[in-house]
Tab-separated table of C-alpha atoms in Angstrom:
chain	number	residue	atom	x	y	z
A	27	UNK	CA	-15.616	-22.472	1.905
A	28	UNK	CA	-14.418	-18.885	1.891
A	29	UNK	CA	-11.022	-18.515	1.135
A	30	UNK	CA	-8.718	-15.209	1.879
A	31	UNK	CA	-5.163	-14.095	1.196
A	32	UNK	CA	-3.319	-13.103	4.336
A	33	UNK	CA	-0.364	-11.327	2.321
A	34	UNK	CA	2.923	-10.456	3.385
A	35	UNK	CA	5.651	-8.989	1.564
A	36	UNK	CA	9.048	-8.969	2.902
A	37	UNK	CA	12.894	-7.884	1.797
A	38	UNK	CA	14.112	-8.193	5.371
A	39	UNK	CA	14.728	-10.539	7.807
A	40	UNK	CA	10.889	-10.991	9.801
A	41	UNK	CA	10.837	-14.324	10.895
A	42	UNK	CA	8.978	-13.387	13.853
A	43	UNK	CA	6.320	-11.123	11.953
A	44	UNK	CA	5.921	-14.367	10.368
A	45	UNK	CA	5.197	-16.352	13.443
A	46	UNK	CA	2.845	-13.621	14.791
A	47	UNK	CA	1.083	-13.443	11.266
A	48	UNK	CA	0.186	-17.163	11.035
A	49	UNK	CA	-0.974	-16.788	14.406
A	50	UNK	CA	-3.637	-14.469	12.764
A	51	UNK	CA	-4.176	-16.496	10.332
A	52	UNK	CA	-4.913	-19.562	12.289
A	53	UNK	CA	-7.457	-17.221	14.473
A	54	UNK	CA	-9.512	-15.892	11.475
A	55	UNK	CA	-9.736	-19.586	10.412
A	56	UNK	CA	-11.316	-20.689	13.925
A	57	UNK	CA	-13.447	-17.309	14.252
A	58	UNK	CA	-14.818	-17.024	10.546
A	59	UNK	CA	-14.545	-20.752	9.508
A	60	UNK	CA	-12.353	-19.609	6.284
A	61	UNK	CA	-9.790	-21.003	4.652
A	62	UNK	CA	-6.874	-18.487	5.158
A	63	UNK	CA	-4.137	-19.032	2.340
A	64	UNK	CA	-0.816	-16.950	3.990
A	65	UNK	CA	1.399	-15.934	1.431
A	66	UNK	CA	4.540	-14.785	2.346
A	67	UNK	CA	6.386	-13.011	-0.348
A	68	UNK	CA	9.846	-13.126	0.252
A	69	UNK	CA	12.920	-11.046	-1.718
A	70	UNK	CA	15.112	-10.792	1.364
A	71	UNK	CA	18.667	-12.570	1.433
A	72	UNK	CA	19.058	-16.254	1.412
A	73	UNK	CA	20.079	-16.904	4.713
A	74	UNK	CA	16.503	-14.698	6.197
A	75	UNK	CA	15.194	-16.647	3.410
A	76	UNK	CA	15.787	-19.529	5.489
A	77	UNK	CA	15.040	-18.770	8.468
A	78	UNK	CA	11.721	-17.626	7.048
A	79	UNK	CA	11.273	-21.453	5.715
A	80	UNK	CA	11.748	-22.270	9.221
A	81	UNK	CA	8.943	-19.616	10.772
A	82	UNK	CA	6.543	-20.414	8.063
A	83	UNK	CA	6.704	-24.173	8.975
A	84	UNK	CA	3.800	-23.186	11.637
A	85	UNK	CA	1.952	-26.098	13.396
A	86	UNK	CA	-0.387	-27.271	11.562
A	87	UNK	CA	-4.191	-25.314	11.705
A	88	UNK	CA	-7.074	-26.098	10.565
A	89	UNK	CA	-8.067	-23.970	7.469
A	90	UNK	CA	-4.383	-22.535	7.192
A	91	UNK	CA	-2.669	-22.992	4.075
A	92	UNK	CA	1.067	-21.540	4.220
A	93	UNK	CA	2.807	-20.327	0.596
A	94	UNK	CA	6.278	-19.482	1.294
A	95	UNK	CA	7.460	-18.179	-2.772
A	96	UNK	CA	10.658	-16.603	-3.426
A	97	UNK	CA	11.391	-14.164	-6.418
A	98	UNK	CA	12.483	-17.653	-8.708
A	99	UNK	CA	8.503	-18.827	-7.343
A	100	UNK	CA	6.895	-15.981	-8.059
A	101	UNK	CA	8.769	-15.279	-11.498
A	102	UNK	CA	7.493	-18.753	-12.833
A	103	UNK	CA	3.794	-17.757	-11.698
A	104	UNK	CA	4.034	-14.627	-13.198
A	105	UNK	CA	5.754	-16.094	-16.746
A	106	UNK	CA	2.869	-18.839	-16.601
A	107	UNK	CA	0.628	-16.014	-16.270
A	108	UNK	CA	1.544	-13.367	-18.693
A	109	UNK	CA	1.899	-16.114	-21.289
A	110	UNK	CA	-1.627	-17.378	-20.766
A	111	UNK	CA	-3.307	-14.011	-20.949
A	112	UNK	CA	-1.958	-13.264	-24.405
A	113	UNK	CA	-0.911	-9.900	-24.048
A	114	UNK	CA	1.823	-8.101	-25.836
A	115	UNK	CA	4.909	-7.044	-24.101
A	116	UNK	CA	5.482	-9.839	-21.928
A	117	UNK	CA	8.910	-8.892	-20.704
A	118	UNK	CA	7.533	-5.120	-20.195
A	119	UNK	CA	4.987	-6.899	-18.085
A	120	UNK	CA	7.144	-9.510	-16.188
A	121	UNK	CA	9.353	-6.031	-15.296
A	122	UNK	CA	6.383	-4.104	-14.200
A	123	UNK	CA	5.604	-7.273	-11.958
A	124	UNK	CA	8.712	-7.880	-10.253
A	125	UNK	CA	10.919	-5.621	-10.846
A	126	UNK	CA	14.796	-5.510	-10.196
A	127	UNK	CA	14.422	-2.970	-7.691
A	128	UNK	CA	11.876	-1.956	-4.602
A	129	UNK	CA	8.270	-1.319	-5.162
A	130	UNK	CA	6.027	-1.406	-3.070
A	131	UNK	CA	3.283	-1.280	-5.198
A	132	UNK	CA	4.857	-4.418	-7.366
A	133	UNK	CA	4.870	-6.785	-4.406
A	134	UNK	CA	1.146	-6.008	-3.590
A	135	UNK	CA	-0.059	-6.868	-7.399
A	136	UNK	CA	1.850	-10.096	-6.882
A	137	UNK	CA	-0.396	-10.978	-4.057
A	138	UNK	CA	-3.373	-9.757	-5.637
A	139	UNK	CA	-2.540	-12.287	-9.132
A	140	UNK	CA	-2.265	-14.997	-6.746
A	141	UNK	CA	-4.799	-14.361	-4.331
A	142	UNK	CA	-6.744	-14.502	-7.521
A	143	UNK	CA	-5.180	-17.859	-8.322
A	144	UNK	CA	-6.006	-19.116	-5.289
A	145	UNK	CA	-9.816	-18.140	-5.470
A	146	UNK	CA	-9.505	-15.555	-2.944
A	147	UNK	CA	-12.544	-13.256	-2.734
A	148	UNK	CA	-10.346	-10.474	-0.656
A	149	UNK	CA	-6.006	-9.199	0.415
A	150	UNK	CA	-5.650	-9.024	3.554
A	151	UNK	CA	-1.955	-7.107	3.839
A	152	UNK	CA	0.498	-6.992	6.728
A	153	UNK	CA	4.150	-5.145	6.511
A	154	UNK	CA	7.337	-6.854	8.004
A	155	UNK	CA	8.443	-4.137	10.199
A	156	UNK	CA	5.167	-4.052	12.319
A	157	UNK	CA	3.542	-5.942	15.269
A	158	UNK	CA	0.472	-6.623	16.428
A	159	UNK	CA	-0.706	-4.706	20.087
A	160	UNK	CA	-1.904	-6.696	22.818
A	161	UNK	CA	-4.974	-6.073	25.394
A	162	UNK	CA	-5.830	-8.209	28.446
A	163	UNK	CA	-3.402	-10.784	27.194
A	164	UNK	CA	-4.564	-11.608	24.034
A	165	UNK	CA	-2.870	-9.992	20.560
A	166	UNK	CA	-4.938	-7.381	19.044
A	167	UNK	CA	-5.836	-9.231	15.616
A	168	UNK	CA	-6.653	-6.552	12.692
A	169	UNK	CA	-8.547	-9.213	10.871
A	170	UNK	CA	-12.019	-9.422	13.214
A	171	UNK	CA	-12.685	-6.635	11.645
A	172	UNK	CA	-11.822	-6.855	8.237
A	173	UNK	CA	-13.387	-10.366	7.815
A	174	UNK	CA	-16.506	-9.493	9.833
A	175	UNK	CA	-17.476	-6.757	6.812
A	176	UNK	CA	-15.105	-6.932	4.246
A	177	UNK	CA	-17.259	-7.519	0.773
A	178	UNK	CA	-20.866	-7.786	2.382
A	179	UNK	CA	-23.509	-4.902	1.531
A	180	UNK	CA	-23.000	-1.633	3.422
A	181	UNK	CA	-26.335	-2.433	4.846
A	182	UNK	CA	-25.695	-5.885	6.310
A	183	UNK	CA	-22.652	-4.861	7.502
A	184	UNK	CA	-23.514	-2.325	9.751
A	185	UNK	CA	-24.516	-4.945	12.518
A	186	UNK	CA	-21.024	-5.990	12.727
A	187	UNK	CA	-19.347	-1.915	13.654
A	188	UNK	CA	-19.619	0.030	16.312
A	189	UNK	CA	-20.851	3.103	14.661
A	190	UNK	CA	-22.669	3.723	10.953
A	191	UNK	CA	-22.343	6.711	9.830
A	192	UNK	CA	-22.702	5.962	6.159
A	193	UNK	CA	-25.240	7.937	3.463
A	194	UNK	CA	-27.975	5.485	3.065
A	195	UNK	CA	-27.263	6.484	-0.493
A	196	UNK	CA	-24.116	3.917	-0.427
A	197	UNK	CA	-26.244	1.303	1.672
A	198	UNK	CA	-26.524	-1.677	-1.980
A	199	UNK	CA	-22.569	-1.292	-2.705
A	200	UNK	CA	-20.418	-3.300	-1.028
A	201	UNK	CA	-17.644	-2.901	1.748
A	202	UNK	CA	-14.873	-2.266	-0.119
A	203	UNK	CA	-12.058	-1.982	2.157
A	204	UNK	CA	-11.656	-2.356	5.751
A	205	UNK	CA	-8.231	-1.169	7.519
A	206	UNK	CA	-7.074	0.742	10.563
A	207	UNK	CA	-3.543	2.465	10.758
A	208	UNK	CA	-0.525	2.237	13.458
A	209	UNK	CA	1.007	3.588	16.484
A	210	UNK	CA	4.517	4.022	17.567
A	211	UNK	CA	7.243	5.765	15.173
A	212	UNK	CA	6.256	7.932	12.192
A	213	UNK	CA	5.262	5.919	9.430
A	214	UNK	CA	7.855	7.534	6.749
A	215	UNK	CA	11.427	7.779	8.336
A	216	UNK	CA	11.461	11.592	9.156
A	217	UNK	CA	11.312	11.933	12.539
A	218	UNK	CA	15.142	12.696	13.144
A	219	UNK	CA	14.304	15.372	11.055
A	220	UNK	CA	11.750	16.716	12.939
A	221	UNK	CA	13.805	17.101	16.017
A	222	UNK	CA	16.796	18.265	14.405
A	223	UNK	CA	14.899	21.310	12.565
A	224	UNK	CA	11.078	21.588	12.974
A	225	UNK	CA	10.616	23.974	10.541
A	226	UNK	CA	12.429	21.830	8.045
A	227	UNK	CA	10.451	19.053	8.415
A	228	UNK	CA	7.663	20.766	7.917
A	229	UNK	CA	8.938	22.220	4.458
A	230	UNK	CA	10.348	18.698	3.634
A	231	UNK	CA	6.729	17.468	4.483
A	232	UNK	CA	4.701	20.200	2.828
A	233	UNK	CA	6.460	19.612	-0.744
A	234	UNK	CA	4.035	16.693	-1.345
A	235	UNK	CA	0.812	18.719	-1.291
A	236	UNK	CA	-1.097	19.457	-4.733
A	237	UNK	CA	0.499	22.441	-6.851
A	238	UNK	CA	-1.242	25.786	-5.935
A	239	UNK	CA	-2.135	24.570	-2.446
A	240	UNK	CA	-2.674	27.720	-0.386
A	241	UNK	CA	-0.088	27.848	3.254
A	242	UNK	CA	-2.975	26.721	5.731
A	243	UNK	CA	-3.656	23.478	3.582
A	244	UNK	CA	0.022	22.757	3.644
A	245	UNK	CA	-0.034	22.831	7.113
A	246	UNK	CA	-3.250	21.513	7.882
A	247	UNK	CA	-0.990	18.152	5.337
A	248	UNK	CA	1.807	18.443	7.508
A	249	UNK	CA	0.137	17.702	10.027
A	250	UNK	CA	-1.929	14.748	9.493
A	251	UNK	CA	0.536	13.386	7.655
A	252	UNK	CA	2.444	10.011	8.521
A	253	UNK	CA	1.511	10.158	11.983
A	254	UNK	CA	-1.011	7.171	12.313
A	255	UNK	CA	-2.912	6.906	15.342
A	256	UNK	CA	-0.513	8.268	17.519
A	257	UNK	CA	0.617	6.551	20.481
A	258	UNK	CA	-2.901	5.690	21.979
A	259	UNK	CA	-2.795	1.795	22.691
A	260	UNK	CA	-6.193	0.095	22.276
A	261	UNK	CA	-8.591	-0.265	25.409
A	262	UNK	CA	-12.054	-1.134	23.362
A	263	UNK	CA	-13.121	-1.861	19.828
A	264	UNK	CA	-14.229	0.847	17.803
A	265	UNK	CA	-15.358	0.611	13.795
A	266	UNK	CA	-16.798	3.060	11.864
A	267	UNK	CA	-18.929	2.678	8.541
A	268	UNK	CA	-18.797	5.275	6.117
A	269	UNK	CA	-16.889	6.035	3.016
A	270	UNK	CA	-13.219	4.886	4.529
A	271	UNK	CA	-10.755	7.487	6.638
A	272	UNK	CA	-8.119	7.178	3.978
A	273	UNK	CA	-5.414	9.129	6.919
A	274	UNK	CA	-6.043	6.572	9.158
A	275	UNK	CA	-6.054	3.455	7.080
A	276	UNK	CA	-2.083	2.022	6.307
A	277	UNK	CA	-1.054	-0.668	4.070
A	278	UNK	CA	0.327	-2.615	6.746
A	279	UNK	CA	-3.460	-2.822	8.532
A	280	UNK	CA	-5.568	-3.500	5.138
A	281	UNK	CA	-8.656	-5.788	3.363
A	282	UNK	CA	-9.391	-5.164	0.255
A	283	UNK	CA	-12.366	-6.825	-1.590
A	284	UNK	CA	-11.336	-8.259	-4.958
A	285	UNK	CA	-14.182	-6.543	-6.912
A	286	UNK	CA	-11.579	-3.716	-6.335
A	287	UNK	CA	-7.882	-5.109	-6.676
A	288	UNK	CA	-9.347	-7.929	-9.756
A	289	UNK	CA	-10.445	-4.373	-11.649
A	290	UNK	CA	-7.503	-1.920	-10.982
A	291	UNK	CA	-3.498	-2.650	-9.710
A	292	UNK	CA	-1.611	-0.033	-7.792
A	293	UNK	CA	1.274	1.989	-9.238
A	294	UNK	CA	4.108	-0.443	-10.082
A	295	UNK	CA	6.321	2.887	-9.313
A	296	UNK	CA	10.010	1.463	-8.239
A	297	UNK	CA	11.978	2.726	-5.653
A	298	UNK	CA	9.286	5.435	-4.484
A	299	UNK	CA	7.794	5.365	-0.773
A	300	UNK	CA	3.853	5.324	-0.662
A	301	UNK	CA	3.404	3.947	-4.554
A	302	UNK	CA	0.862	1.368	-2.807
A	303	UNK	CA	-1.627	3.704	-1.269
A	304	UNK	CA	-3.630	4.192	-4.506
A	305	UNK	CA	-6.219	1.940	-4.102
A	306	UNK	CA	-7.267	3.958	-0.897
A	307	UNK	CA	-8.267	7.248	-3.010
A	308	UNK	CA	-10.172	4.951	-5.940
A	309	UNK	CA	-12.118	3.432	-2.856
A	310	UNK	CA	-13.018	6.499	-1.530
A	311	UNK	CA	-13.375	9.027	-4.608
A	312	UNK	CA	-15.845	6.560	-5.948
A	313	UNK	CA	-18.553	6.215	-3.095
A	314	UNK	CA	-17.300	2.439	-2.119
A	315	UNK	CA	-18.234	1.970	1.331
A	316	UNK	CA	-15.494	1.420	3.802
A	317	UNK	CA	-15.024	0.474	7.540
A	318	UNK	CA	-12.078	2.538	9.782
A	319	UNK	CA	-11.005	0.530	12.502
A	320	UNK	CA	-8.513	0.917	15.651
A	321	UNK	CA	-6.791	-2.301	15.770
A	322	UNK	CA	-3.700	-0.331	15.090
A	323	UNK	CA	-0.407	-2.290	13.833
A	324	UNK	CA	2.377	-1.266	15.927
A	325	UNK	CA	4.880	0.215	13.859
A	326	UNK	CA	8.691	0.346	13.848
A	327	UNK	CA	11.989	0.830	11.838
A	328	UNK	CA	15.070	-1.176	11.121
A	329	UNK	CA	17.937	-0.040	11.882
A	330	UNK	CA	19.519	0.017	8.132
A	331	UNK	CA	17.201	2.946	7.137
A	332	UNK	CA	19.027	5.617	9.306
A	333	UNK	CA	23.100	5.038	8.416
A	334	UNK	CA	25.051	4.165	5.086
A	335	UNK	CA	23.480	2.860	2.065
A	336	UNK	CA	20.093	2.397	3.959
A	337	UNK	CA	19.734	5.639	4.708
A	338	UNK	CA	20.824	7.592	1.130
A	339	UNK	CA	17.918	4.626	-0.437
A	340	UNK	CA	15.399	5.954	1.555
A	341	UNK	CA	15.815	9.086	1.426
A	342	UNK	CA	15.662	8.868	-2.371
A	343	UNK	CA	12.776	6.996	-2.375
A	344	UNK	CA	11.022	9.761	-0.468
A	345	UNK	CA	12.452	12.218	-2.777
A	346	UNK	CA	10.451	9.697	-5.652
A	347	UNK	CA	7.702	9.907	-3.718
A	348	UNK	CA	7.495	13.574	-3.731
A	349	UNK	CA	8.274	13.640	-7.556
A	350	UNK	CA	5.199	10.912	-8.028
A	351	UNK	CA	2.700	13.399	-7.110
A	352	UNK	CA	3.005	15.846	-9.686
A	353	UNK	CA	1.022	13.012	-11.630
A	354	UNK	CA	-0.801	11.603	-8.921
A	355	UNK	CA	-2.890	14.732	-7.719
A	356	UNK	CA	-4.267	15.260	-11.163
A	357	UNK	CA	-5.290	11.209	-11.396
A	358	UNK	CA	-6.892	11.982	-7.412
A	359	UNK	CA	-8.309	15.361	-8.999
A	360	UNK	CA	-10.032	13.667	-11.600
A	361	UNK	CA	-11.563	10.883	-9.314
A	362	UNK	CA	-12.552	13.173	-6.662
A	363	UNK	CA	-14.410	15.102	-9.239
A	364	UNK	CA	-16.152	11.999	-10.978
A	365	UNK	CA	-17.096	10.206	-7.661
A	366	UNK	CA	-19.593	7.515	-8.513
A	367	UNK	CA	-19.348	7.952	-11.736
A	368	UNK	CA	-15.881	5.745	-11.832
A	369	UNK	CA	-18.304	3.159	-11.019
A	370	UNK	CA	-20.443	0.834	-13.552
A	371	UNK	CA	-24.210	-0.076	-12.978
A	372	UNK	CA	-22.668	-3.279	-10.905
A	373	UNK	CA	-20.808	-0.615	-8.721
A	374	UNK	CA	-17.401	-1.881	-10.269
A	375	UNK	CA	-14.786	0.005	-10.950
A	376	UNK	CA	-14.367	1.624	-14.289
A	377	UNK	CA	-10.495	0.637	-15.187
A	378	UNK	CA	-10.361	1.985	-18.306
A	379	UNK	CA	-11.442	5.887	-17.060
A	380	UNK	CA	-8.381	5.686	-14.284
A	381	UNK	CA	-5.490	4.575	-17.150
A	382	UNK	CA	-6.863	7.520	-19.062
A	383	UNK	CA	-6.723	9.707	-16.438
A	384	UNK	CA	-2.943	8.858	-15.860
A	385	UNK	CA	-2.304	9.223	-19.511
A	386	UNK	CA	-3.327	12.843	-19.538
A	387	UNK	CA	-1.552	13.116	-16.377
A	388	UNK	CA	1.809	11.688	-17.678
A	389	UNK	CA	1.728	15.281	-20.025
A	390	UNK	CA	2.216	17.209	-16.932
A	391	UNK	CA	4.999	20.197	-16.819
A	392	UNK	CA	7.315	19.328	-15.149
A	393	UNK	CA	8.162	22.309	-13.665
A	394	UNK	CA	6.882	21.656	-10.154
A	395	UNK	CA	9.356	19.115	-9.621
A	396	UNK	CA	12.329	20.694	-10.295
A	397	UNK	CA	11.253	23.025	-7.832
A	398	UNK	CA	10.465	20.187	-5.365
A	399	UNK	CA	13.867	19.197	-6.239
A	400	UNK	CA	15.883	22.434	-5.562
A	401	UNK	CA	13.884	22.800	-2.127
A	402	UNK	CA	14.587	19.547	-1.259
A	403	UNK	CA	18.286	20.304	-1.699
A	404	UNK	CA	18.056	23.656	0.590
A	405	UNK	CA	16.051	21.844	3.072
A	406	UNK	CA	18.648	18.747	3.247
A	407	UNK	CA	21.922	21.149	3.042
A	408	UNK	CA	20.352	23.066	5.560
A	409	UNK	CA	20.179	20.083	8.092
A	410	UNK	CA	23.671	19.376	7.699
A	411	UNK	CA	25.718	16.222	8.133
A	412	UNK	CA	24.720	12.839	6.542
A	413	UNK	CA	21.237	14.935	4.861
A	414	UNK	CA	23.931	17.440	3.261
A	415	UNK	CA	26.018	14.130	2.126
A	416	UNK	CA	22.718	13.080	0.698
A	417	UNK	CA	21.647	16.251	-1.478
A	418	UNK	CA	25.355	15.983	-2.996
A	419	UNK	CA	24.368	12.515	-3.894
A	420	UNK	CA	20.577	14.107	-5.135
A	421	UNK	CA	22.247	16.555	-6.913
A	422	UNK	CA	23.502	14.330	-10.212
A	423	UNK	CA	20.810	12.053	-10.144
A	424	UNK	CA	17.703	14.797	-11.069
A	425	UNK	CA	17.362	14.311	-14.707
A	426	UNK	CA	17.170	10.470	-14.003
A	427	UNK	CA	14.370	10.734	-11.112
A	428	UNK	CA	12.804	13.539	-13.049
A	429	UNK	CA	12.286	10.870	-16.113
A	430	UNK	CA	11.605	7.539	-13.958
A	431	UNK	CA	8.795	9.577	-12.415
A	432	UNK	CA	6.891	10.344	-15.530
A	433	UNK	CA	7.671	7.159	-16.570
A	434	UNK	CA	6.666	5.457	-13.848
A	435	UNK	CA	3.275	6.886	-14.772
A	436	UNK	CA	3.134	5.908	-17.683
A	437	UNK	CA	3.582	2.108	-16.885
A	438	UNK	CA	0.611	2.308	-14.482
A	439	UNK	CA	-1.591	3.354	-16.771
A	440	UNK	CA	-0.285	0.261	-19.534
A	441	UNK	CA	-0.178	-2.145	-16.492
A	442	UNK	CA	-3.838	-1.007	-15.888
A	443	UNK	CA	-4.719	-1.693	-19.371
A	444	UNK	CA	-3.633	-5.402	-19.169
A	445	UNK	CA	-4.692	-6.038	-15.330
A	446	UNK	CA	-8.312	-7.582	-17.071
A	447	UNK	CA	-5.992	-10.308	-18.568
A	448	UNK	CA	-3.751	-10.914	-16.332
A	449	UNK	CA	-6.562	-11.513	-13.289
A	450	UNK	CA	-8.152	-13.770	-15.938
A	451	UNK	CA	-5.744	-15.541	-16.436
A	452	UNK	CA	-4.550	-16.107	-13.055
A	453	UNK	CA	-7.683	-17.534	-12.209
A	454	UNK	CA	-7.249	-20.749	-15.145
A	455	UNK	CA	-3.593	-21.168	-13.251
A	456	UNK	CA	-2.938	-25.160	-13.460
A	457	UNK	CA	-3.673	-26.906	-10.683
A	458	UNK	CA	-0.373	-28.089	-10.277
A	459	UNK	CA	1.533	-24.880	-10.802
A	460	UNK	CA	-0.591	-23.321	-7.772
A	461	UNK	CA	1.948	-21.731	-5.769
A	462	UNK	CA	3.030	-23.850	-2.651
């Protein structure tokens, strides 16, 4: 039988994205006669901990198989694991894995090791602050789509979309990824600053575009970006095939075929917003087929983002985000421009070309980001209040992010040199110390 990893990362309380998850789960197994193994990755406190013990206790389903792991669960799998592939560095490694702080890119490699464990042949990935929508009274289930393509030729898959729109070219490689976006708030947390100062926002926006970018292209990013689908519920199924819509693809609405995430991880980047989105250029840059669907997730925010301590971590982590891409453009650049030649005969990914591209990139002047920095600063102490409080608190911290950022490049590219041995060796994980 097929098996699949419904995935789920959490540090918050979601006990009822939990119940609505394994409700997914327990559809896909009646509708595509899988076994779905949901994995629910928790880090949040121990008394949501709990109470996610007590949603993940679903009823019984046939074809379900729940994992519940905390950090102590998934630290043992990922010890066992390191120490069986052999590689150097193991404490490096067990950092880059599960770090002591938020990454979003981290949590998602952890599901991918143990989806591999668990002889999964594809991640399907939900996010704890999201929903499903629901049309003529039944929940709008992301998954009929992704399991109904996900991993088949381009060309068998195109009975199961509404529209093909592929190069025949692409028709013998195989669906890579499969993933519609969201509706509902924006999908970073900068909407209060959009209505406080429009023209802010769109300078705060437009400082994550490639160096050089001309004004027209920064707006025509502004624009598209973080938006989703909008606020357009669903009314009818629609699924395109064709090299993926990265815009309108989110990690909280994804598949992703393991001839992908078994070759190359995403960016174990800590404390940086949008470190997981990675795997959506590689799909596209190198000709992997794709299907864009719009079963949006509908997205919303907790209420800890916006005040206190919440709100100065976020914001930072969007300030890491914009430092990241002084070393991620070049990486895109250099896919873009090698297309299908990232690829082997196979159509597999080529790891070792990406690490060397973020090598070179790690060189990068830094220049650019000190002036993302300093606008940053005049954007926030222009907006007054709590953002002012917040570039006083930026202000002392530069040389740090400056340095995590080039170092957080730097560990992709080594975590990309051992991913080979660590998927291998997930896959010989003892029977008995399969996670539960």
């Amino acid at each position: 039988m097929r098996a699949v990893c419904l995935a789920l990362p959490t540090n918050r309380e979601c006990a009822d994205t939990i119940t609505a998850v394994g409700a997914e789960a327990a559809h896909a197994a009646r509708r595509f006669g899988v076994r779905v193994h949901l994995l629910v990755l928790d880090s949040a406190d121990p008394a949501a901990r709990a109470r996610h013990a007590a949603a993940a206790a679903l009823p019984p389903a046939e074809g379900v198989v729940v994992h519940h792991l905390d950090e102590d669960a998934q630290r043992a799998f990922l010890r066992g694991t390191i120490e069986r592939s052999g590689l150097p560095g193991p404490d490096k490694l067990l950092d880059l894995m599960l770090p002591g702080a938020v990454s979003y890119g981290a949590c998602t490699n952890r599901a991918f090791l143990l989806a591999a464990a668990l002889g999964c042949t594809s991640v399907h990935r939900r996010d704890s602050d999201s929903r499903y929508q629901w049309h003529d009274g039944e929940p709008v289930f992301p998954i009929e789509h992704e399991l109904a393509t996900i991993g088949l030729k381009a060309a068998d898959a195109a009975a199961a979309v509404t529209e093909h729109t592929l190069d025949p070219a692409h028709a013998d490689k195989p669906v890579a990824l499969v993933g519609g976006s969201f509706i509902g708030e924006l999908s970073v947390d900068l909407g209060e600053i959009r209505e406080l100062d429009p023209a802010v926002y769109h300078d705060v926006v437009a400082l994550w575009a490639p160096t050089g970018a001309t004004e027209e292209e920064r707006r025509e990013l502004v624009a598209e970006s973080f938006i989703g689908a909008g606020t357009e519920p669903f009314t009818a199924d629609r699924a395109v095939l064709d090299r993926p819509d990265i815009w309108r693809i989110d990690m909280c609405n994804i598949a992703l075929d393991r001839e992908v995430y078994e070759r190359v991880p995403l960016p174990p980047a800590t404390d940086t917003i949008g470190s997981d989105y990675f795997l959506h250029h590689l799909v596209r840059d190198a000709t992997l087929p794709g299907v864009t669907h719009n079963r949006h997730i509908v997205n919303y925010y907790t209420p800890e983002r916006r005040t206190g301590a919440g709100f100065t971590a976020y914001q930072e982590r969007y300030a890491k985000f914009l430092l990241s891409m002084l070393y991620l453009h070049p990486v895109y650049a250099e896919m873009e421009r090698a297309g299908d030649a990232l690829l082997d005969e196979h159509h597999h990914v080529r790891p070792g070309v990406i690490a060397d591209s973020a090598r070179r990139s790690a060189a990068t002047d830094r220049a650019e980001n000190h002036r993302r920095l300093a606008e940053l600063d005049r954007c926030y102490r222009r907006l007054g209040g709590k953002y002012a409080e917040f570039a006083d608190h930026l202000a002392p911290a530069r040389a740090r992010l400056l340095d995590e950022a080039q170092a957080d490049i730097e560990d992709f590219a080594l975590l990309i040199d051992a991913w080979g041995p660590l998927v291998r060796a997930s896959r010989t994980t003892p029977a008995d110390r399969l996670p539960r």
